PDB file of C-alpha atoms and ligand atoms in Angstrom:
ATOM      1  CA  UNK A   1       2.359   7.670  13.037  1.00  0.00           C
ATOM      2  CA  UNK A   2       6.078   7.666  14.356  1.00  0.00           C
ATOM      3  CA  UNK A   3       6.471   7.618  18.123  1.00  0.00           C
ATOM      4  CA  UNK A   4       8.642  10.217  19.564  1.00  0.00           C
ATOM      5  CA  UNK A   5      10.584   9.301  22.668  1.00  0.00           C
ATOM      6  CA  UNK A   6      10.519  11.427  25.803  1.00  0.00           C
ATOM      7  CA  UNK A   7      13.627  12.251  27.777  1.00  0.00           C
ATOM      8  CA  UNK A   8      12.753   9.523  30.128  1.00  0.00           C
ATOM      9  CA  UNK A   9      12.424   7.050  27.228  1.00  0.00           C
ATOM     10  CA  UNK A  10      15.746   7.966  26.035  1.00  0.00           C
ATOM     11  CA  UNK A  11      17.332   7.356  29.559  1.00  0.00           C
ATOM     12  CA  UNK A  12      16.024   3.732  29.468  1.00  0.00           C
ATOM     13  CA  UNK A  13      16.987   3.232  25.664  1.00  0.00           C
ATOM     14  CA  UNK A  14      20.428   4.376  26.370  1.00  0.00           C
ATOM     15  CA  UNK A  15      20.639   1.791  29.286  1.00  0.00           C
ATOM     16  CA  UNK A  16      19.244  -0.808  26.900  1.00  0.00           C
ATOM     17  CA  UNK A  17      21.824   0.122  24.141  1.00  0.00           C
ATOM     18  CA  UNK A  18      24.680  -0.055  26.674  1.00  0.00           C
ATOM     19  CA  UNK A  19      23.891  -3.342  27.793  1.00  0.00           C
ATOM     20  CA  UNK A  20      23.578  -4.508  24.267  1.00  0.00           C
ATOM     21  CA  UNK A  21      26.910  -3.020  23.193  1.00  0.00           C
ATOM     22  CA  UNK A  22      28.704  -4.750  26.059  1.00  0.00           C
ATOM     23  CA  UNK A  23      27.385  -8.152  25.372  1.00  0.00           C
ATOM     24  CA  UNK A  24      27.957  -7.712  21.638  1.00  0.00           C
ATOM     25  CA  UNK A  25      31.650  -6.785  22.162  1.00  0.00           C
ATOM     26  CA  UNK A  26      31.987  -9.722  24.285  1.00  0.00           C
ATOM     27  CA  UNK A  27      30.527 -12.124  21.623  1.00  0.00           C
ATOM     28  CA  UNK A  28      32.871 -10.638  19.021  1.00  0.00           C
ATOM     29  CA  UNK A  29      35.946 -11.256  21.064  1.00  0.00           C
ATOM     30  CA  UNK A  30      34.890 -14.870  21.524  1.00  0.00           C
ATOM     31  CA  UNK A  31      34.453 -15.590  17.711  1.00  0.00           C
ATOM     32  CA  UNK A  32      37.402 -17.901  16.299  1.00  0.00           C
ATOM     33  CA  UNK A  33      37.586 -20.665  14.028  1.00  0.00           C
ATOM     34  CA  UNK A  34      36.573 -24.127  15.710  1.00  0.00           C
ATOM     35  CA  UNK A  35      33.605 -22.863  17.592  1.00  0.00           C
ATOM     36  CA  UNK A  36      29.984 -23.459  16.687  1.00  0.00           C
ATOM     37  CA  UNK A  37      27.291 -20.798  16.378  1.00  0.00           C
ATOM     38  CA  UNK A  38      25.431 -22.531  19.202  1.00  0.00           C
ATOM     39  CA  UNK A  39      28.361 -21.845  21.501  1.00  0.00           C
ATOM     40  CA  UNK A  40      28.055 -18.191  20.643  1.00  0.00           C
ATOM     41  CA  UNK A  41      24.211 -18.197  21.416  1.00  0.00           C
ATOM     42  CA  UNK A  42      25.196 -20.016  24.754  1.00  0.00           C
ATOM     43  CA  UNK A  43      27.530 -17.430  25.624  1.00  0.00           C
ATOM     44  CA  UNK A  44      25.067 -14.746  24.745  1.00  0.00           C
ATOM     45  CA  UNK A  45      22.531 -16.250  27.035  1.00  0.00           C
ATOM     46  CA  UNK A  46      24.997 -16.434  29.793  1.00  0.00           C
ATOM     47  CA  UNK A  47      26.325 -12.828  29.438  1.00  0.00           C
ATOM     48  CA  UNK A  48      22.712 -11.433  29.016  1.00  0.00           C
ATOM     49  CA  UNK A  49      21.676 -13.285  32.269  1.00  0.00           C
ATOM     50  CA  UNK A  50      24.395 -11.296  34.111  1.00  0.00           C
ATOM     51  CA  UNK A  51      22.696  -7.967  33.009  1.00  0.00           C
ATOM     52  CA  UNK A  52      19.301  -6.464  33.675  1.00  0.00           C
ATOM     53  CA  UNK A  53      18.199  -6.999  30.085  1.00  0.00           C
ATOM     54  CA  UNK A  54      16.383  -9.782  28.282  1.00  0.00           C
ATOM     55  CA  UNK A  55      17.275 -11.341  24.961  1.00  0.00           C
ATOM     56  CA  UNK A  56      14.672  -9.601  22.646  1.00  0.00           C
ATOM     57  CA  UNK A  57      14.800 -12.023  19.753  1.00  0.00           C
ATOM     58  CA  UNK A  58      14.432 -15.183  21.658  1.00  0.00           C
ATOM     59  CA  UNK A  59      10.670 -16.186  21.160  1.00  0.00           C
ATOM     60  CA  UNK A  60      10.048 -13.205  18.806  1.00  0.00           C
ATOM     61  CA  UNK A  61       7.679 -14.892  16.125  1.00  0.00           C
ATOM     62  CA  UNK A  62       9.035 -18.058  17.283  1.00  0.00           C
ATOM     63  CA  UNK A  63      12.793 -17.295  16.635  1.00  0.00           C
ATOM     64  CA  UNK A  64      14.701 -20.027  18.735  1.00  0.00           C
ATOM     65  CA  UNK A  65      17.711 -18.270  19.896  1.00  0.00           C
ATOM     66  CA  UNK A  66      19.161 -15.084  21.577  1.00  0.00           C
ATOM     67  CA  UNK A  67      21.461 -13.985  18.866  1.00  0.00           C
ATOM     68  CA  UNK A  68      21.340 -14.331  15.077  1.00  0.00           C
ATOM     69  CA  UNK A  69      24.540 -15.852  13.685  1.00  0.00           C
ATOM     70  CA  UNK A  70      24.561 -15.395   9.823  1.00  0.00           C
ATOM     71  CA  UNK A  71      27.558 -16.997   8.158  1.00  0.00           C
ATOM     72  CA  UNK A  72      29.095 -16.021   4.744  1.00  0.00           C
ATOM     73  CA  UNK A  73      26.220 -16.134   2.186  1.00  0.00           C
ATOM     74  CA  UNK A  74      23.555 -15.925   4.973  1.00  0.00           C
ATOM     75  CA  UNK A  75      22.350 -12.209   5.144  1.00  0.00           C
ATOM     76  CA  UNK A  76      20.396 -12.213   8.264  1.00  0.00           C
ATOM     77  CA  UNK A  77      18.466 -14.402  10.707  1.00  0.00           C
ATOM     78  CA  UNK A  78      20.847 -17.127  10.843  1.00  0.00           C
ATOM     79  CA  UNK A  79      19.926 -19.669  13.520  1.00  0.00           C
ATOM     80  CA  UNK A  80      22.576 -21.013  15.864  1.00  0.00           C
ATOM     81  CA  UNK A  81      23.421 -24.590  15.686  1.00  0.00           C
ATOM     82  CA  UNK A  82      25.936 -27.105  15.118  1.00  0.00           C
ATOM     83  CA  UNK A  83      27.693 -25.296  12.303  1.00  0.00           C
ATOM     84  CA  UNK A  84      31.440 -24.989  13.081  1.00  0.00           C
ATOM     85  CA  UNK A  85      33.108 -21.587  12.119  1.00  0.00           C
ATOM     86  CA  UNK A  86      36.065 -22.086   9.843  1.00  0.00           C
ATOM     87  CA  UNK A  87      39.220 -19.871   9.172  1.00  0.00           C
ATOM     88  CA  UNK A  88      38.147 -17.335   6.384  1.00  0.00           C
ATOM     89  CA  UNK A  89      34.518 -17.237   7.260  1.00  0.00           C
ATOM     90  CA  UNK A  90      32.608 -14.111   7.977  1.00  0.00           C
ATOM     91  CA  UNK A  91      30.002 -13.990  10.703  1.00  0.00           C
ATOM     92  CA  UNK A  92      27.262 -11.571  11.343  1.00  0.00           C
ATOM     93  CA  UNK A  93      25.822 -11.240  14.825  1.00  0.00           C
ATOM     94  CA  UNK A  94      22.579  -9.478  15.404  1.00  0.00           C
ATOM     95  CA  UNK A  95      21.444  -8.873  18.952  1.00  0.00           C
ATOM     96  CA  UNK A  96      18.333  -7.298  20.509  1.00  0.00           C
ATOM     97  CA  UNK A  97      17.922  -6.374  24.083  1.00  0.00           C
ATOM     98  CA  UNK A  98      14.828  -5.752  26.178  1.00  0.00           C
ATOM     99  CA  UNK A  99      15.546  -3.644  29.195  1.00  0.00           C
ATOM    100  CA  UNK A 100      12.461  -3.022  31.272  1.00  0.00           C
ATOM    101  CA  UNK A 101      10.378  -2.638  28.068  1.00  0.00           C
ATOM    102  CA  UNK A 102      12.878  -0.633  26.054  1.00  0.00           C
ATOM    103  CA  UNK A 103      14.438  -2.165  23.211  1.00  0.00           C
ATOM    104  CA  UNK A 104      17.704  -1.787  21.424  1.00  0.00           C
ATOM    105  CA  UNK A 105      19.000  -3.675  18.299  1.00  0.00           C
ATOM    106  CA  UNK A 106      22.626  -3.879  16.782  1.00  0.00           C
ATOM    107  CA  UNK A 107      24.663  -5.991  14.439  1.00  0.00           C
ATOM    108  CA  UNK A 108      28.220  -6.516  13.351  1.00  0.00           C
ATOM    109  CA  UNK A 109      30.100  -8.524  10.903  1.00  0.00           C
ATOM    110  CA  UNK A 110      33.493  -9.964  12.007  1.00  0.00           C
ATOM    111  CA  UNK A 111      36.006 -12.221  10.111  1.00  0.00           C
ATOM    112  CA  UNK A 112      36.682 -15.490  11.629  1.00  0.00           C
ATOM    113  CA  UNK A 113      40.558 -15.706  11.706  1.00  0.00           C
ATOM    114  CA  UNK A 114      42.123 -14.350   8.468  1.00  0.00           C
ATOM    115  CA  UNK A 115      39.734 -13.736   5.684  1.00  0.00           C
ATOM    116  CA  UNK A 116      40.302 -12.846   1.961  1.00  0.00           C
ATOM    117  CA  UNK A 117      40.773  -9.360   0.760  1.00  0.00           C
ATOM    118  CA  UNK A 118      37.214  -9.100  -0.917  1.00  0.00           C
ATOM    119  CA  UNK A 119      35.576 -10.254   2.404  1.00  0.00           C
ATOM    120  CA  UNK A 120      37.471  -7.779   4.486  1.00  0.00           C
ATOM    121  CA  UNK A 121      36.427  -5.092   1.778  1.00  0.00           C
ATOM    122  CA  UNK A 122      32.844  -6.115   2.019  1.00  0.00           C
ATOM    123  CA  UNK A 123      32.895  -5.767   6.036  1.00  0.00           C
ATOM    124  CA  UNK A 124      34.636  -2.406   5.918  1.00  0.00           C
ATOM    125  CA  UNK A 125      32.258  -0.999   3.237  1.00  0.00           C
ATOM    126  CA  UNK A 126      28.999  -2.075   5.114  1.00  0.00           C
ATOM    127  CA  UNK A 127      30.392  -0.594   8.384  1.00  0.00           C
ATOM    128  CA  UNK A 128      31.135   2.520   6.696  1.00  0.00           C
ATOM    129  CA  UNK A 129      27.892   2.673   4.880  1.00  0.00           C
ATOM    130  CA  UNK A 130      26.018   2.513   8.398  1.00  0.00           C
ATOM    131  CA  UNK A 131      28.287   5.670   9.423  1.00  0.00           C
ATOM    132  CA  UNK A 132      27.170   7.292   6.074  1.00  0.00           C
ATOM    133  CA  UNK A 133      23.399   6.605   6.932  1.00  0.00           C
ATOM    134  CA  UNK A 134      23.734   7.684  10.591  1.00  0.00           C
ATOM    135  CA  UNK A 135      25.135  10.914   9.639  1.00  0.00           C
ATOM    136  CA  UNK A 136      21.908  11.690   7.745  1.00  0.00           C
ATOM    137  CA  UNK A 137      19.800  10.908  10.873  1.00  0.00           C
ATOM    138  CA  UNK A 138      19.070  14.381  11.954  1.00  0.00           C
ATOM    139  CA  UNK A 139      16.078  16.610  12.335  1.00  0.00           C
ATOM    140  CA  UNK A 140      14.654  18.118   9.026  1.00  0.00           C
ATOM    141  CA  UNK A 141      16.364  15.684   6.961  1.00  0.00           C
ATOM    142  CA  UNK A 142      13.850  13.166   5.065  1.00  0.00           C
ATOM    143  CA  UNK A 143      14.007   9.400   5.960  1.00  0.00           C
ATOM    144  CA  UNK A 144      15.202   8.468   2.534  1.00  0.00           C
ATOM    145  CA  UNK A 145      18.283  10.723   2.795  1.00  0.00           C
ATOM    146  CA  UNK A 146      19.534   7.874   5.051  1.00  0.00           C
ATOM    147  CA  UNK A 147      18.559   5.270   2.521  1.00  0.00           C
ATOM    148  CA  UNK A 148      20.048   7.107  -0.275  1.00  0.00           C
ATOM    149  CA  UNK A 149      23.255   7.731   1.502  1.00  0.00           C
ATOM    150  CA  UNK A 150      23.836   4.074   2.219  1.00  0.00           C
ATOM    151  CA  UNK A 151      23.175   3.037  -1.280  1.00  0.00           C
ATOM    152  CA  UNK A 152      25.203   5.478  -2.757  1.00  0.00           C
ATOM    153  CA  UNK A 153      28.331   4.614  -0.733  1.00  0.00           C
ATOM    154  CA  UNK A 154      27.829   0.876  -1.204  1.00  0.00           C
ATOM    155  CA  UNK A 155      27.179   0.698  -4.991  1.00  0.00           C
ATOM    156  CA  UNK A 156      30.035   3.206  -5.771  1.00  0.00           C
ATOM    157  CA  UNK A 157      32.375   0.564  -4.251  1.00  0.00           C
ATOM    158  CA  UNK A 158      30.809  -2.246  -6.463  1.00  0.00           C
ATOM    159  CA  UNK A 159      28.741  -4.009  -3.773  1.00  0.00           C
ATOM    160  CA  UNK A 160      24.847  -4.115  -3.656  1.00  0.00           C
ATOM    161  CA  UNK A 161      22.205  -3.336  -1.090  1.00  0.00           C
ATOM    162  CA  UNK A 162      19.599  -6.052   0.024  1.00  0.00           C
ATOM    163  CA  UNK A 163      15.953  -5.034  -0.900  1.00  0.00           C
ATOM    164  CA  UNK A 164      13.901  -7.570   1.000  1.00  0.00           C
ATOM    165  CA  UNK A 165      14.876  -6.457   4.459  1.00  0.00           C
ATOM    166  CA  UNK A 166      15.028  -3.104   5.877  1.00  0.00           C
ATOM    167  CA  UNK A 167      15.687  -0.977   9.008  1.00  0.00           C
ATOM    168  CA  UNK A 168      13.034   0.201  11.406  1.00  0.00           C
ATOM    169  CA  UNK A 169      11.929   2.362  14.155  1.00  0.00           C
ATOM    170  CA  UNK A 170      12.443   0.989  17.624  1.00  0.00           C
ATOM    171  CA  UNK A 171      11.759   1.716  21.227  1.00  0.00           C
ATOM    172  CA  UNK A 172       8.797   0.300  23.179  1.00  0.00           C
ATOM    173  CA  UNK A 173       8.744  -2.523  20.867  1.00  0.00           C
ATOM    174  CA  UNK A 174      11.485  -4.229  18.648  1.00  0.00           C
ATOM    175  CA  UNK A 175       9.836  -3.006  15.332  1.00  0.00           C
ATOM    176  CA  UNK A 176       8.047   0.242  15.064  1.00  0.00           C
ATOM    177  CA  UNK A 177       7.178   2.747  12.201  1.00  0.00           C
ATOM    178  CA  UNK A 178       8.891   3.817  10.122  1.00  0.00           C
ATOM    179  CA  UNK A 179      10.529   1.170   7.779  1.00  0.00           C
ATOM    180  CA  UNK A 180      13.989   2.332   6.763  1.00  0.00           C
ATOM    181  CA  UNK A 181      15.126   0.867   3.404  1.00  0.00           C
ATOM    182  CA  UNK A 182      18.926   0.783   2.480  1.00  0.00           C
ATOM    183  CA  UNK A 183      18.078   2.155  -0.910  1.00  0.00           C
ATOM    184  CA  UNK A 184      16.097   5.017  -2.824  1.00  0.00           C
ATOM    185  CA  UNK A 185      15.907   8.494  -3.891  1.00  0.00           C
ATOM    186  CA  UNK A 186      16.827  11.360  -1.461  1.00  0.00           C
ATOM    187  CA  UNK A 187      14.548  13.788   0.059  1.00  0.00           C
ATOM    188  CA  UNK A 188      11.395  11.396   0.271  1.00  0.00           C
ATOM    189  CA  UNK A 189       9.305  10.065   3.135  1.00  0.00           C
ATOM    190  CA  UNK A 190       8.791  11.563   6.461  1.00  0.00           C
ATOM    191  CA  UNK A 191      10.687  14.334   7.981  1.00  0.00           C
ATOM    192  CA  UNK A 192      12.874  13.360  10.689  1.00  0.00           C
ATOM    193  CA  UNK A 193      12.200  14.764  14.134  1.00  0.00           C
ATOM    194  CA  UNK A 194      14.041  15.051  17.349  1.00  0.00           C
ATOM    195  CA  UNK A 195      12.788  12.059  19.653  1.00  0.00           C
ATOM    196  CA  UNK A 196      12.671   9.398  16.750  1.00  0.00           C
ATOM    197  CA  UNK A 197      14.790   6.406  17.462  1.00  0.00           C
ATOM    198  CA  UNK A 198      15.912   4.369  14.397  1.00  0.00           C
ATOM    199  CA  UNK A 199      17.565   0.931  14.127  1.00  0.00           C
ATOM    200  CA  UNK A 200      19.572   1.644  10.760  1.00  0.00           C
ATOM    201  CA  UNK A 201      20.833  -1.433   9.442  1.00  0.00           C
ATOM    202  CA  UNK A 202      22.636  -1.860   5.961  1.00  0.00           C
ATOM    203  CA  UNK A 203      22.881  -5.435   4.645  1.00  0.00           C
ATOM    204  CA  UNK A 204      25.309  -5.466   1.688  1.00  0.00           C
ATOM    205  CA  UNK A 205      26.109  -8.371  -0.727  1.00  0.00           C
ATOM    206  CA  UNK A 206      29.295  -9.026  -2.546  1.00  0.00           C
ATOM    207  CA  UNK A 207      27.312 -10.058  -5.816  1.00  0.00           C
ATOM    208  CA  UNK A 208      23.773  -9.309  -6.601  1.00  0.00           C
ATOM    209  CA  UNK A 209      21.108  -7.619  -4.180  1.00  0.00           C
ATOM    210  CA  UNK A 210      18.721 -10.617  -4.776  1.00  0.00           C
ATOM    211  CA  UNK A 211      17.874 -12.858  -1.716  1.00  0.00           C
ATOM    212  CA  UNK A 212      15.972 -15.820  -0.816  1.00  0.00           C
ATOM    213  CA  UNK A 213      14.806 -17.593   2.205  1.00  0.00           C
ATOM    214  CA  UNK A 214      16.349 -20.914   3.421  1.00  0.00           C
ATOM    215  CA  UNK A 215      14.418 -24.141   4.065  1.00  0.00           C
ATOM    216  CA  UNK A 216      14.501 -23.146   7.857  1.00  0.00           C
ATOM    217  CA  UNK A 217      11.975 -20.463   6.817  1.00  0.00           C
ATOM    218  CA  UNK A 218      13.930 -17.916   8.700  1.00  0.00           C
ATOM    219  CA  UNK A 219      17.453 -17.389   7.346  1.00  0.00           C
ATOM    220  CA  UNK A 220      17.829 -15.028   4.347  1.00  0.00           C
ATOM    221  CA  UNK A 221      20.623 -16.049   1.891  1.00  0.00           C
ATOM    222  CA  UNK A 222      21.998 -14.262  -1.129  1.00  0.00           C
ATOM    223  CA  UNK A 223      20.746 -15.670  -4.173  1.00  0.00           C
ATOM    224  CA  UNK A 224      24.006 -16.078  -5.976  1.00  0.00           C
ATOM    225  CA  UNK A 225      25.722 -17.667  -3.164  1.00  0.00           C
ATOM    226  CA  UNK A 226      28.177 -14.729  -2.621  1.00  0.00           C
ATOM    227  CA  UNK A 227      28.923 -13.424   0.799  1.00  0.00           C
ATOM    228  CA  UNK A 228      26.969 -10.656   2.738  1.00  0.00           C
ATOM    229  CA  UNK A 229      27.655  -8.359   5.569  1.00  0.00           C
ATOM    230  CA  UNK A 230      25.325  -6.590   8.039  1.00  0.00           C
ATOM    231  CA  UNK A 231      26.037  -3.652  10.425  1.00  0.00           C
ATOM    232  CA  UNK A 232      23.337  -2.183  12.644  1.00  0.00           C
ATOM    233  CA  UNK A 233      23.072   0.548  15.442  1.00  0.00           C
ATOM    234  CA  UNK A 234      20.101   1.935  17.273  1.00  0.00           C
ATOM    235  CA  UNK A 235      20.221   5.617  16.878  1.00  0.00           C
ATOM    236  CA  UNK A 236      18.144   8.475  18.569  1.00  0.00           C
ATOM    237  CA  UNK A 237      17.677  11.692  16.769  1.00  0.00           C
ATOM    238  CA  UNK A 238      18.288  14.441  19.302  1.00  0.00           C
ATOM    239  CA  UNK A 239      19.101  18.241  19.018  1.00  0.00           C
ATOM    240  CA  UNK A 240      22.624  18.388  17.681  1.00  0.00           C
ATOM    241  CA  UNK A 241      22.343  15.302  15.582  1.00  0.00           C
ATOM    242  CA  UNK A 242      22.170  11.384  15.868  1.00  0.00           C
ATOM    243  CA  UNK A 243      23.143   9.741  18.976  1.00  0.00           C
ATOM    244  CA  UNK A 244      24.392   6.118  18.596  1.00  0.00           C
ATOM    245  CA  UNK A 245      22.690   4.189  21.759  1.00  0.00           C
ATOM    246  CA  UNK A 246      24.361   0.824  21.009  1.00  0.00           C
ATOM    247  CA  UNK A 247      27.968   2.190  20.416  1.00  0.00           C
TER     248      UNK A 247
HETATM  249 MG1   MG B 301      16.981  -4.595  13.405  1.00  0.00          MG
END
């Protein structure tokens, strides 16, 4: 069963998403060569403490930080720490906010200083693949229309989509039904309805789609060591089409 949100729920989720977007934007502006990923997490803690929201990831299944910081070949679930960002790195920031029991989730990949052409292309294609997916998030489409649009956009540009991790429903918990793969045939799965809220999140690899889990048992890495990018928005399906709650 995929829970449908009421108008009152959507009011709360919009506020959750608004808080998230503001914090994430400030984190992106802070990213530069020479800072550590722990410093980014510290700033996230401070910024979130100035809002009415809470960090949704901290403590989730034991995750130790407020924001996921995934560098270069790290796909998702990077743990902030002493690693210092270098000019030319790419950094994925993934943040979840719990506002009075209403959850939002978003991610963005940013260049650290100047990056090579292929890295900036990877970032751009991943960002646009999210837009392609979101466009399909409307009532009467099938869930896999989102998946198929993302995969098609990415693979036509010579990159690959991660299989091991998927998007998800969201709302009164961080992860709800359904799972939203970033690959698959169109016109399959559940029919989308107004009131569904989805966290759509393409993870795109510069090389092959295969991934593995690092020794810290959290962080997903590309198997071939090439770079990966990640963009995510929390999207409500409402009459008239998708509404991005974390824009
Ligand atoms: Mg997510």
